[in-house]
Short mmCIF file of C-alpha atoms in Angstrom, two decimals:
data_model
loop_
_atom_site.label_atom_id
_atom_site.label_comp_id
_atom_site.label_asym_id
_atom_site.label_seq_id
_atom_site.Cartn_x
_atom_site.Cartn_y
_atom_site.Cartn_z
CA MET A 1 98.23 146.62 73.86
CA GLU A 2 99.48 147.61 77.30
CA ASN A 3 95.97 147.26 78.78
CA LYS A 4 95.72 143.63 77.70
CA SER A 5 96.61 140.85 80.11
CA ALA A 6 99.58 138.60 79.49
CA LYS A 7 97.12 135.76 78.87
CA SER A 8 95.27 137.75 76.18
CA ARG A 9 98.51 138.71 74.48
CA TRP A 10 99.65 135.07 74.52
CA GLU A 11 96.34 133.95 72.98
CA GLU A 12 96.64 136.52 70.17
CA LYS A 13 100.27 135.59 69.50
CA THR A 14 99.28 131.92 69.41
CA VAL A 15 96.67 132.54 66.70
CA ARG A 16 99.21 134.42 64.56
CA TRP A 17 101.92 131.82 65.22
CA LEU A 18 99.68 128.92 64.20
CA GLU A 19 99.13 130.52 60.79
CA LYS A 20 102.80 129.99 59.93
CA ALA A 21 103.58 127.04 62.22
CA PRO A 22 100.57 124.71 62.55
CA GLU A 23 100.70 122.22 65.41
CA ARG A 24 101.89 118.70 64.63
CA LYS A 25 98.53 117.14 65.57
CA GLN A 26 94.95 118.32 65.87
CA THR A 27 94.84 116.97 69.41
CA PHE A 28 97.49 115.69 71.77
CA THR A 29 96.59 112.96 74.26
CA THR A 30 98.26 110.79 76.86
CA LEU A 31 98.32 107.03 76.32
CA SER A 32 95.11 106.88 78.39
CA GLY A 33 93.41 109.22 75.94
CA ILE A 34 93.43 112.22 78.30
CA GLU A 35 93.64 115.37 76.16
CA VAL A 36 96.78 117.40 76.75
CA GLU A 37 96.17 121.15 76.72
CA ARG A 38 98.49 123.53 74.90
CA LEU A 39 99.43 125.22 78.19
CA TYR A 40 98.53 124.67 81.82
CA THR A 41 98.28 127.93 83.76
CA GLU A 42 95.92 127.30 86.65
CA HIS A 43 95.24 124.52 89.10
CA GLU A 44 93.31 124.46 92.33
CA ALA A 45 96.00 124.48 94.99
CA ARG A 46 96.00 121.65 97.54
CA GLU A 47 97.90 121.72 100.78
CA GLU A 48 99.45 118.28 100.67
CA TRP A 49 102.62 117.15 102.41
CA PRO A 50 104.81 114.06 101.93
CA GLY A 51 104.32 111.53 104.69
CA GLU A 52 100.83 112.87 105.38
CA PHE A 53 97.40 111.64 104.23
CA PRO A 54 96.57 111.20 101.36
CA TYR A 55 100.29 110.71 100.51
CA THR A 56 100.05 112.19 97.01
CA ARG A 57 103.55 113.63 97.39
CA GLY A 58 105.09 110.47 98.87
CA ILE A 59 104.67 108.10 101.81
CA HIS A 60 107.72 109.36 103.73
CA PRO A 61 108.39 112.93 104.92
CA THR A 62 111.87 113.15 103.38
CA MET A 63 111.66 110.41 100.71
CA TYR A 64 115.02 109.86 98.92
CA ARG A 65 116.88 112.50 100.97
CA SER A 66 116.94 109.91 103.78
CA ARG A 67 117.00 106.65 101.84
CA LEU A 68 117.15 105.88 98.13
CA TRP A 69 114.76 103.44 96.54
CA THR A 70 115.79 99.76 96.54
CA MET A 71 117.53 98.83 93.29
CA ARG A 72 116.07 95.38 92.72
CA GLN A 73 117.00 93.79 89.39
CA TYR A 74 114.83 90.85 88.32
CA ALA A 75 116.98 87.80 87.51
CA GLY A 76 116.72 84.06 87.04
CA PHE A 77 117.57 81.52 84.36
CA GLY A 78 118.64 77.92 84.01
CA SER A 79 119.77 76.27 87.21
CA ALA A 80 119.68 77.54 90.78
CA LYS A 81 123.50 77.53 90.72
CA GLU A 82 123.68 79.77 87.61
CA THR A 83 121.10 82.17 89.02
CA ASN A 84 122.94 82.28 92.35
CA GLU A 85 126.05 83.38 90.44
CA ARG A 86 124.07 86.19 88.72
CA PHE A 87 122.60 87.27 92.08
CA ARG A 88 126.04 87.48 93.66
CA TYR A 89 127.36 89.43 90.66
CA LEU A 90 124.53 91.97 90.91
CA LEU A 91 125.04 92.38 94.66
CA GLN A 92 128.75 93.01 94.02
CA GLN A 93 127.76 95.68 91.48
CA GLY A 94 125.75 97.59 94.10
CA GLN A 95 122.27 96.09 93.82
CA SER A 96 120.45 96.40 97.15
CA GLY A 97 117.80 93.66 96.88
CA LEU A 98 117.08 90.44 95.00
CA SER A 99 114.18 89.68 92.65
CA VAL A 100 113.68 86.08 91.52
CA ALA A 101 112.34 85.11 88.09
CA PHE A 102 111.01 81.53 87.97
CA ASP A 103 110.63 79.38 84.89
CA LEU A 104 107.16 78.66 83.54
CA PRO A 105 106.82 75.10 84.96
CA THR A 106 107.56 76.41 88.48
CA GLN A 107 105.05 79.23 88.03
CA ILE A 108 102.22 76.85 87.12
CA GLY A 109 103.09 74.06 89.53
CA TYR A 110 104.81 71.41 87.41
CA ASP A 111 108.07 69.61 88.13
CA SER A 112 110.83 69.69 85.53
CA ASP A 113 110.19 66.05 84.55
CA ASP A 114 106.47 66.59 83.94
CA PRO A 115 105.49 66.26 80.25
CA MET A 116 103.85 69.69 80.53
CA ALA A 117 107.30 71.19 81.30
CA MET A 118 108.98 69.92 78.15
CA GLY A 119 110.91 72.66 76.37
CA GLU A 120 110.33 75.24 79.12
CA VAL A 121 112.68 74.15 81.93
CA GLY A 122 114.90 77.08 82.95
CA LYS A 123 113.96 79.14 79.89
CA VAL A 124 112.30 82.31 81.25
CA GLY A 125 113.54 81.95 84.80
CA VAL A 126 115.17 79.62 87.27
CA ALA A 127 113.84 76.07 87.67
CA ILE A 128 112.86 75.29 91.27
CA ASP A 129 111.59 71.79 91.91
CA SER A 130 112.29 71.37 95.61
CA LEU A 131 113.92 72.82 98.71
CA GLN A 132 117.21 71.42 97.39
CA ASP A 133 117.10 73.92 94.49
CA MET A 134 116.18 76.77 96.82
CA GLU A 135 119.16 75.96 99.03
CA GLN A 136 121.43 76.29 95.99
CA LEU A 137 119.69 79.50 94.89
CA PHE A 138 120.54 81.31 98.13
CA ALA A 139 123.88 79.65 98.86
CA GLY A 140 126.22 82.26 100.36
CA ILE A 141 123.46 84.91 100.46
CA PRO A 142 122.42 85.68 104.07
CA LEU A 143 118.64 86.00 104.10
CA ASP A 144 118.67 88.22 107.20
CA GLN A 145 120.71 90.84 105.32
CA VAL A 146 119.17 90.87 101.83
CA SER A 147 115.48 91.33 101.04
CA THR A 148 114.09 89.02 98.37
CA SER A 149 111.18 89.57 96.00
CA MET A 150 109.68 86.56 94.22
CA THR A 151 107.47 86.82 91.15
CA ILE A 152 105.32 83.82 91.99
CA ASN A 153 101.55 83.60 92.27
CA ALA A 154 99.56 80.36 92.21
CA PRO A 155 102.32 78.39 94.09
CA ALA A 156 103.35 81.43 96.19
CA ALA A 157 102.73 79.64 99.50
CA ILE A 158 105.14 76.86 98.48
CA LEU A 159 107.99 79.16 97.47
CA LEU A 160 107.51 81.25 100.61
CA ALA A 161 107.70 78.05 102.69
CA MET A 162 110.97 77.22 100.92
CA VAL A 163 112.45 80.61 101.84
CA ILE A 164 111.41 80.06 105.47
CA ALA A 165 113.05 76.61 105.43
CA VAL A 166 116.27 77.89 103.83
CA GLY A 167 116.36 80.70 106.38
CA GLU A 168 116.09 78.19 109.22
CA LYS A 169 119.01 76.22 107.76
CA GLN A 170 121.04 79.47 107.69
CA GLY A 171 120.09 80.17 111.32
CA VAL A 172 117.72 82.98 110.32
CA ARG A 173 114.43 83.06 112.20
CA PRO A 174 111.18 83.62 110.21
CA GLU A 175 110.61 86.96 111.94
CA GLN A 176 113.96 88.19 110.55
CA LEU A 177 113.10 87.49 106.90
CA ARG A 178 112.38 90.48 104.64
CA GLY A 179 110.92 90.27 101.18
CA THR A 180 107.84 90.03 99.01
CA ILE A 181 105.84 87.38 97.21
CA GLN A 182 103.72 88.59 94.32
CA ASN A 183 100.82 86.30 95.31
CA ASP A 184 98.35 88.29 93.17
CA ILE A 185 96.19 85.68 91.50
CA LEU A 186 93.44 87.97 90.20
CA LYS A 187 95.72 89.64 87.67
CA GLU A 188 96.71 86.15 86.45
CA TYR A 189 93.11 85.57 85.38
CA ILE A 190 92.98 89.09 83.90
CA ALA A 191 96.27 89.38 82.05
CA ARG A 192 99.14 86.98 82.74
CA GLY A 193 97.78 83.43 82.72
CA THR A 194 99.91 81.57 85.30
CA TYR A 195 96.95 80.41 87.36
CA ILE A 196 96.35 76.90 88.70
CA PHE A 197 93.29 76.82 90.97
CA PRO A 198 89.85 78.47 90.64
CA PRO A 199 89.36 81.96 92.15
CA GLN A 200 87.73 81.02 95.46
CA PRO A 201 90.34 78.48 96.71
CA SER A 202 93.05 80.76 95.34
CA MET A 203 91.71 83.60 97.50
CA ARG A 204 91.69 81.21 100.45
CA LEU A 205 95.41 80.45 99.91
CA ILE A 206 96.15 84.18 99.84
CA THR A 207 94.34 84.93 103.09
CA ASP A 208 96.02 81.92 104.73
CA ILE A 209 99.36 83.51 103.81
CA PHE A 210 98.20 86.87 105.22
CA GLN A 211 97.29 85.25 108.52
CA TYR A 212 100.39 83.05 108.79
CA CYS A 213 102.82 85.85 108.03
CA ALA A 214 101.13 88.29 110.42
CA GLU A 215 101.91 85.78 113.18
CA HIS A 216 105.24 84.27 112.06
CA VAL A 217 106.89 86.33 109.28
CA PRO A 218 105.89 89.91 110.19
CA LYS A 219 108.44 91.71 107.98
CA TRP A 220 107.36 89.90 104.83
CA ASN A 221 105.17 91.67 102.24
CA THR A 222 102.47 89.07 101.74
CA ILE A 223 101.24 90.31 98.36
CA SER A 224 102.37 92.59 95.59
CA ILE A 225 99.13 93.69 93.96
CA SER A 226 100.22 94.06 90.39
CA GLY A 227 99.25 96.52 87.73
CA TYR A 228 102.44 95.75 85.83
CA HIS A 229 101.10 92.79 83.89
CA ILE A 230 97.76 94.51 83.30
CA ARG A 231 99.69 97.29 81.55
CA GLU A 232 101.87 94.80 79.68
CA ALA A 233 98.69 93.20 78.33
CA GLY A 234 97.79 96.54 76.74
CA SER A 235 95.81 98.56 79.30
CA THR A 236 95.95 102.32 79.70
CA ALA A 237 97.46 104.03 82.75
CA VAL A 238 93.96 104.71 84.09
CA GLN A 239 92.96 101.05 83.70
CA GLU A 240 96.22 99.97 85.35
CA VAL A 241 95.40 102.03 88.44
CA ALA A 242 91.71 101.12 88.54
CA PHE A 243 92.03 97.37 87.97
CA THR A 244 94.96 97.08 90.38
CA LEU A 245 93.21 98.93 93.20
CA ALA A 246 89.97 97.03 92.52
CA ASN A 247 91.93 93.80 92.99
CA GLY A 248 93.40 95.28 96.17
CA ILE A 249 89.89 95.99 97.47
CA GLN A 250 88.93 92.36 96.79
CA TYR A 251 91.94 91.05 98.73
CA VAL A 252 91.16 93.29 101.70
CA GLU A 253 87.54 92.15 101.71
CA ALA A 254 88.60 88.49 101.52
CA ALA A 255 90.92 88.94 104.49
CA LEU A 256 88.21 90.65 106.51
CA GLU A 257 85.78 87.84 105.69
CA ALA A 258 88.42 85.37 106.91
CA GLY A 259 88.31 87.08 110.30
CA LEU A 260 91.44 89.24 110.11
CA GLU A 261 91.49 92.84 111.35
CA VAL A 262 92.36 95.37 108.65
CA ASP A 263 95.33 96.82 110.51
CA GLN A 264 96.61 93.30 111.18
CA PHE A 265 97.47 92.65 107.51
CA ALA A 266 97.11 95.89 105.52
CA PRO A 267 100.51 97.34 106.54
CA ARG A 268 102.19 94.47 104.66
CA LEU A 269 100.26 94.95 101.42
CA SER A 270 102.44 96.20 98.59
CA PHE A 271 101.89 97.07 94.93
CA PHE A 272 103.72 96.65 91.63
CA PHE A 273 103.34 99.10 88.76
CA ASN A 274 104.61 99.57 85.23
CA ALA A 275 106.65 102.59 84.12
CA HIS A 276 105.54 103.20 80.55
CA ASN A 277 106.46 105.70 77.87
CA HIS A 278 104.35 108.81 78.51
CA PHE A 279 106.68 110.50 80.96
CA PHE A 280 104.31 112.96 82.66
CA GLU A 281 101.31 110.62 82.68
CA GLU A 282 103.37 107.98 84.47
CA ILE A 283 104.50 110.40 87.18
CA ALA A 284 100.90 111.55 87.68
CA LYS A 285 99.70 107.91 87.70
CA PHE A 286 101.86 107.01 90.68
CA ARG A 287 100.73 110.11 92.61
CA ALA A 288 97.06 109.43 91.82
CA ALA A 289 97.32 105.78 92.86
CA ARG A 290 98.79 106.73 96.23
CA ARG A 291 96.04 109.29 96.91
CA LEU A 292 93.23 107.00 95.80
CA TRP A 293 94.41 103.98 97.82
CA ALA A 294 94.79 106.09 100.97
CA LYS A 295 91.20 107.30 100.61
CA ILE A 296 89.92 103.75 99.97
CA MET A 297 91.64 102.35 103.05
CA LYS A 298 90.58 105.23 105.29
CA HIS A 299 86.99 105.79 104.19
CA ARG A 300 85.96 102.35 102.91
CA PHE A 301 87.79 100.07 105.31
CA HIS A 302 88.29 102.45 108.26
CA ALA A 303 91.95 101.56 108.70
CA SER A 304 93.59 103.50 111.52
CA ASN A 305 97.23 102.41 111.25
CA GLU A 306 99.04 104.95 109.08
CA ARG A 307 100.95 102.18 107.28
CA SER A 308 97.64 100.61 106.24
CA LEU A 309 96.87 103.78 104.27
CA GLN A 310 100.20 104.00 102.47
CA LEU A 311 100.54 102.59 98.97
CA ARG A 312 104.07 101.17 98.86
CA PHE A 313 105.08 100.03 95.41
CA HIS A 314 107.77 98.47 93.26
CA THR A 315 108.15 99.62 89.66
CA GLN A 316 109.50 97.86 86.61
CA THR A 317 110.11 99.63 83.33
CA GLY A 318 107.81 98.58 80.49
CA GLY A 319 108.81 95.28 78.93
CA SER A 320 106.23 95.67 76.18
CA THR A 321 107.87 98.95 75.09
CA LEU A 322 111.21 97.26 74.33
CA THR A 323 111.96 96.64 70.67
CA ALA A 324 113.97 93.91 68.99
CA GLN A 325 114.90 96.47 66.32
CA GLN A 326 117.80 98.80 67.26
CA PRO A 327 117.94 97.37 70.82
CA ASP A 328 120.31 100.09 72.06
CA ASN A 329 117.34 102.48 71.78
CA ASN A 330 115.88 100.56 74.71
CA ILE A 331 118.50 102.05 77.02
CA VAL A 332 116.99 105.49 76.37
CA ARG A 333 113.42 104.25 76.83
CA VAL A 334 114.32 102.56 80.10
CA THR A 335 116.10 105.66 81.39
CA LEU A 336 113.05 107.86 80.83
CA GLN A 337 110.72 105.28 82.35
CA ALA A 338 112.97 104.83 85.38
CA LEU A 339 113.17 108.58 85.85
CA ALA A 340 109.36 108.78 85.79
CA ALA A 341 109.17 106.08 88.49
CA VAL A 342 111.62 107.97 90.70
CA LEU A 343 109.84 111.30 90.19
CA GLY A 344 106.61 109.44 91.02
CA GLY A 345 108.01 108.21 94.35
CA THR A 346 108.61 104.48 93.90
CA GLN A 347 109.98 102.40 96.80
CA SER A 348 111.96 99.99 94.61
CA LEU A 349 112.80 99.72 90.95
CA HIS A 350 113.82 97.24 88.28
CA THR A 351 115.23 98.61 85.03
CA ASN A 352 114.89 96.35 82.00
CA ALA A 353 117.94 95.47 79.95
CA ARG A 354 118.38 96.58 76.34
CA ASP A 355 118.27 93.04 74.89
CA GLU A 356 115.18 91.70 76.68
CA ALA A 357 113.02 91.86 73.55
CA LEU A 358 115.41 89.24 72.14
CA ALA A 359 116.48 87.07 75.09
CA LEU A 360 117.24 87.04 78.78
CA PRO A 361 119.81 89.77 79.50
CA THR A 362 123.52 89.21 79.21
CA GLU A 363 125.72 90.14 82.15
CA GLU A 364 126.79 93.34 80.35
CA SER A 365 123.19 94.37 79.60
CA ALA A 366 122.14 93.69 83.20
CA ARG A 367 125.02 95.88 84.42
CA ILE A 368 124.01 98.77 82.13
CA ALA A 369 120.43 98.51 83.41
CA LEU A 370 121.63 98.70 87.01
CA ARG A 371 124.02 101.57 86.22
CA THR A 372 121.04 103.48 84.77
CA GLN A 373 119.45 103.52 88.21
CA GLN A 374 122.70 104.41 89.91
CA ILE A 375 123.29 107.40 87.61
CA ILE A 376 119.75 108.66 88.26
CA ALA A 377 120.30 108.22 92.00
CA TYR A 378 123.77 109.69 92.38
CA GLU A 379 124.32 112.06 89.44
CA SER A 380 121.01 113.61 88.33
CA GLY A 381 119.97 115.47 91.49
CA VAL A 382 116.35 114.31 91.21
CA ALA A 383 116.58 112.54 94.59
CA ASP A 384 117.66 115.70 96.40
CA THR A 385 114.17 117.11 96.99
CA VAL A 386 110.79 115.53 97.68
CA ASP A 387 108.25 115.35 94.83
CA PRO A 388 110.17 117.72 92.53
CA LEU A 389 107.27 118.13 90.08
CA GLY A 390 104.63 118.70 92.76
CA GLY A 391 102.84 121.99 92.06
CA SER A 392 103.34 121.76 88.30
CA HIS A 393 100.03 122.77 86.75
CA TYR A 394 100.32 119.93 84.23
CA ILE A 395 101.28 117.23 86.73
CA GLU A 396 98.64 118.24 89.27
CA THR A 397 95.90 118.38 86.61
CA LEU A 398 96.90 114.96 85.24
CA THR A 399 97.00 113.54 88.78
CA ASP A 400 93.44 114.71 89.40
CA GLN A 401 92.18 113.43 86.05
CA ILE A 402 93.71 109.97 86.48
CA GLU A 403 92.33 109.71 90.01
CA GLN A 404 88.83 110.70 88.87
CA GLU A 405 88.76 108.35 85.87
CA ALA A 406 90.19 105.43 87.87
CA GLU A 407 87.69 106.03 90.65
CA ALA A 408 84.83 105.90 88.14
CA LEU A 409 86.14 102.60 86.75
CA ILE A 410 86.43 101.11 90.26
CA LYS A 411 82.81 102.11 90.87
CA ARG A 412 81.82 100.23 87.73
CA ILE A 413 83.65 97.11 88.97
CA ASP A 414 81.88 97.46 92.33
CA GLU A 415 78.56 97.48 90.47
CA LEU A 416 79.53 94.16 88.85
CA GLY A 417 80.02 92.67 92.32
CA GLY A 418 83.74 93.31 92.78
CA ALA A 419 86.94 92.17 91.09
CA VAL A 420 86.32 88.40 91.27
CA HIS A 421 82.91 88.73 89.62
CA ALA A 422 84.33 91.18 87.06
CA VAL A 423 87.03 88.63 86.19
CA GLU A 424 84.50 85.79 85.98
CA GLN A 425 82.39 87.92 83.61
CA GLY A 426 85.45 88.80 81.52
CA PHE A 427 84.93 92.56 81.99
CA MET A 428 88.53 93.59 82.65
CA GLN A 429 89.89 91.18 80.06
CA ARG A 430 87.62 92.66 77.36
CA GLU A 431 88.47 96.25 78.28
CA ILE A 432 92.20 95.57 78.07
CA ARG A 433 91.91 93.73 74.74
CA ARG A 434 89.88 96.58 73.26
CA VAL A 435 92.53 99.17 74.16
CA ALA A 436 95.41 96.90 73.12
CA LEU A 437 93.86 96.42 69.68
CA GLU A 438 93.35 100.17 69.24
CA THR A 439 96.98 100.84 70.18
CA GLN A 440 98.33 98.21 67.79
CA ARG A 441 96.28 99.63 64.93
CA LYS A 442 97.64 103.13 65.64
CA ILE A 443 101.20 101.76 65.48
CA GLU A 444 100.49 99.94 62.21
CA ARG A 445 98.98 103.11 60.71
CA GLY A 446 101.96 105.14 61.90
CA GLU A 447 99.79 107.35 64.13
CA GLU A 448 101.79 106.25 67.16
CA VAL A 449 105.52 106.37 66.47
CA VAL A 450 107.83 103.61 67.71
CA VAL A 451 111.35 104.69 66.87
CA GLY A 452 113.19 102.04 64.91
CA VAL A 453 110.01 100.06 64.19
CA ASN A 454 107.64 102.21 62.14
CA LYS A 455 109.88 105.27 61.77
CA PHE A 456 113.64 105.90 61.64
CA THR A 457 114.27 102.29 60.69
CA LEU A 458 117.50 100.65 59.51
CA GLU A 459 117.73 98.28 56.56
CA ASN A 460 120.61 96.13 57.80
CA GLU A 461 120.85 95.48 61.50
CA THR A 462 123.31 93.31 63.35
CA GLN A 463 122.05 91.37 66.33
CA PRO A 464 123.98 91.86 69.60
CA PRO A 465 125.45 88.89 71.50
CA LEU A 466 122.63 87.13 73.37
CA LEU A 467 122.41 84.95 76.46
CA ARG A 468 121.60 81.34 75.63
CA VAL A 469 120.46 78.87 78.29
CA ASN A 470 122.49 75.65 78.21
CA PRO A 471 120.33 73.20 76.17
CA ALA A 472 121.61 70.29 78.25
CA PHE A 473 120.37 71.92 81.44
CA ALA A 474 116.89 70.34 81.40
CA LYS A 475 118.36 66.82 81.37
CA GLU A 476 120.65 67.72 84.28
CA GLN A 477 117.73 69.17 86.26
CA ILE A 478 115.59 66.09 85.65
CA ALA A 479 118.45 63.79 86.68
CA ALA A 480 118.92 65.74 89.93
CA LEU A 481 115.18 65.51 90.60
CA LYS A 482 115.23 61.75 90.04
CA GLU A 483 118.12 61.39 92.50
CA LEU A 484 116.27 63.49 95.09
CA ARG A 485 113.22 61.26 94.90
CA ALA A 486 115.42 58.17 95.32
CA THR A 487 117.22 59.45 98.42
CA ARG A 488 114.58 61.39 100.41
CA ASN A 489 112.34 59.88 103.10
CA GLN A 490 109.34 58.96 100.95
CA GLU A 491 107.17 58.00 103.92
CA ALA A 492 107.64 61.50 105.40
CA VAL A 493 106.70 63.01 102.02
CA ASN A 494 103.55 60.87 101.74
CA GLN A 495 102.44 61.73 105.26
CA ALA A 496 103.03 65.45 104.73
CA LEU A 497 101.06 65.46 101.47
CA ALA A 498 98.19 63.57 103.11
CA ARG A 499 98.06 66.13 105.93
CA LEU A 500 98.10 68.93 103.35
CA LYS A 501 95.10 67.46 101.53
CA GLN A 502 93.25 67.17 104.82
CA ALA A 503 94.00 70.80 105.71
CA ALA A 504 92.97 72.01 102.25
CA ALA A 505 89.68 70.09 102.44
CA GLY A 506 88.91 71.69 105.81
CA THR A 507 89.19 75.23 107.13
CA GLU A 508 92.55 75.23 108.88
CA ASN A 509 95.44 77.34 107.59
CA VAL A 510 97.37 75.35 104.97
CA MET A 511 100.73 77.11 105.47
CA PRO A 512 101.99 74.82 108.28
CA SER A 513 101.19 71.73 106.18
CA ILE A 514 102.91 73.20 103.11
CA LEU A 515 105.98 74.03 105.21
CA GLU A 516 106.06 70.45 106.54
CA ALA A 517 105.90 69.06 102.99
CA VAL A 518 108.64 71.42 101.79
CA LYS A 519 110.96 70.40 104.63
CA ALA A 520 110.38 66.73 103.71
CA TYR A 521 111.59 67.64 100.18
CA ALA A 522 108.23 67.19 98.51
CA THR A 523 108.42 68.87 95.12
CA VAL A 524 106.50 71.88 93.83
CA GLY A 525 104.58 69.61 91.46
CA GLU A 526 103.69 67.09 94.18
CA ILE A 527 102.43 69.80 96.54
CA CYS A 528 100.42 71.48 93.75
CA ASN A 529 98.95 68.13 92.73
CA ALA A 530 97.82 67.54 96.32
CA LEU A 531 96.03 70.90 96.20
CA ARG A 532 94.68 70.23 92.68
CA ALA A 533 93.07 67.06 94.04
CA VAL A 534 91.08 69.17 96.51
CA PHE A 535 90.60 72.52 94.73
CA GLY A 536 90.46 71.48 91.08
CA GLU A 537 91.92 73.58 88.25
CA TYR A 538 90.76 76.86 86.75
CA LYS A 539 89.40 76.84 83.22
CA PRO A 540 89.38 80.30 81.61
CA VAL A 541 86.13 81.99 80.66
#
C-alpha cells in the first residue's frame, strides 16, 4: 500500500466507494455538452499575466483592485419622464452608469402613432419619438459625468445623434461623451429580430458610425457585439463565443473595406455577453473569449494598438433562466451568475431583477438587483485579487476546451463565406434552434432540473406586486407627438430628410445628415422611413 502513488490509492478508493454510493449521473456535462471529469489533477501550465497578451486573465494588470466594474442597471419604461425618474433613483442608490431600454416601436423605427406601434408603446422600454423625448430622458443628468449604454440596433445612428444633440444643449462637447450603442445588427438577424434594413446597407450604417465617432465622438463605444441575445435564443456557451466573435470579424472586415485602419476603430469595439447558470463554464467562457479575440485581432488583422486586442465586455445575467414560478429563487440565480461574470473579468454588469419573468422590475426589485452587485463588490472579497480561479485545473481545462471548440465553429463560418453569408443561409439560426429544442426537451423530461418549475414546486403560489405601465400613457405620448409636429419648423424637417435620402443613395457618411434631421426634430419613424425608401426592408430567410 505504501508503495502506491496517491493517485493509485484514490482510484482504488473510488471504485470501492462507487459500489456503495453510485454517482448521480452516468456522465456530467456543461451546458455546452463538454464532459466534466470526476477530478482535474493536471493541466499544461501557461505563463499568462493580466494586462498582457492574450489577456486570458484580464485586460488590466490589477483589474478590480484599482477599479471595480461599472454597475449598469438596464432600465426604461413608459415615458421619458418616468424613466428619467428611475435613472435618477438608481444613480442615488450607487449605480455608476446608465443603460437605456427602448420600447419595441423605437427599436424597429416606428413612431408611437404608427399603426404598427399599437399596443406596444412604452411597454418593454421607454418610448422615444424625437429629440424632445431624449431631452426629457436625460433632464438633470450631466452627460459628461455619466456614461450611457443604449440597447438599440437598426436605428442606432439616430439615437446616437440624439445623445450628441442633447449633450450640445447641456454644453457638453461630442468628444466628452462616454457610452455605448449596441449597433450589432447581425445578431438581430440571428436571434433577436429588431432589424429594419437588409444586411448590406445595415453594415454600411455601422461603418459610417465607426468613422464618424473616430473623428468626432472618440470616447464612445461604437458597437457592442452581442452574444447575450444569441444565448437567450437557446445557444450553448461555445456557440455564444463563436457566433459573437464571427460577427465581430465581419464588422472589422466591413470597416477595413470602407477604408478605415484597424487601429483607428478597433479600440472602441466592445462586447456583450450572457452570464448563464453553469458557474464554472461561464467563468471559463469569458476567459476563452478574451484569449481568442486577442489572437484574432493580432494574427488575422495585424492590429498593433494594445487596446485593439483587448476584448472589453458588458455582462447581463441570463433573462431566459428567470422563472415566473417562485420568483424569489431568481435572486439566487442572479447572484451566482453575477459572481461568475466578476470572476470572469467583466468590465460592466447588469443584474436582472427577481420579477422580470413576470413584468418590468419594481423599484424594490431593481434595488435588490443592484445591491446584489454591491455585496459582491464590497463584502465577498472576490475583487481583492486578479483572476482568483486562474490556475484551477478545472477552469484552465474548460477555458482551453471552449476556445478550441469556438475556434472550430468560427472556421466553419469562414468556410461559408463569413457571418453575413452564414446568416443569409440560416446556418447560425438553425444551430441555435437545434440546441434550444434539445434543452427544452431535457427540461420537460426532467433531465435538466429547474428548481420550482419541474422539481421542488409549490401548489399554491402568490404573485408579488408587479410594475404596471400606465395604460393611458400611449394616448399622452401620441398627443405630445402631434403637438411637436404642429409646432416644429416643417420646412427644416423636409429639407433635412431630403438631404438624408441623398446621402444614403450615395457614398457619403450619413451621420451628419441624421444629426441635422434630429436637431430639426424629425422623428425616429420619419428618419427610418427616409432610409427605408433608399435601402428597402429586410425580409427574413
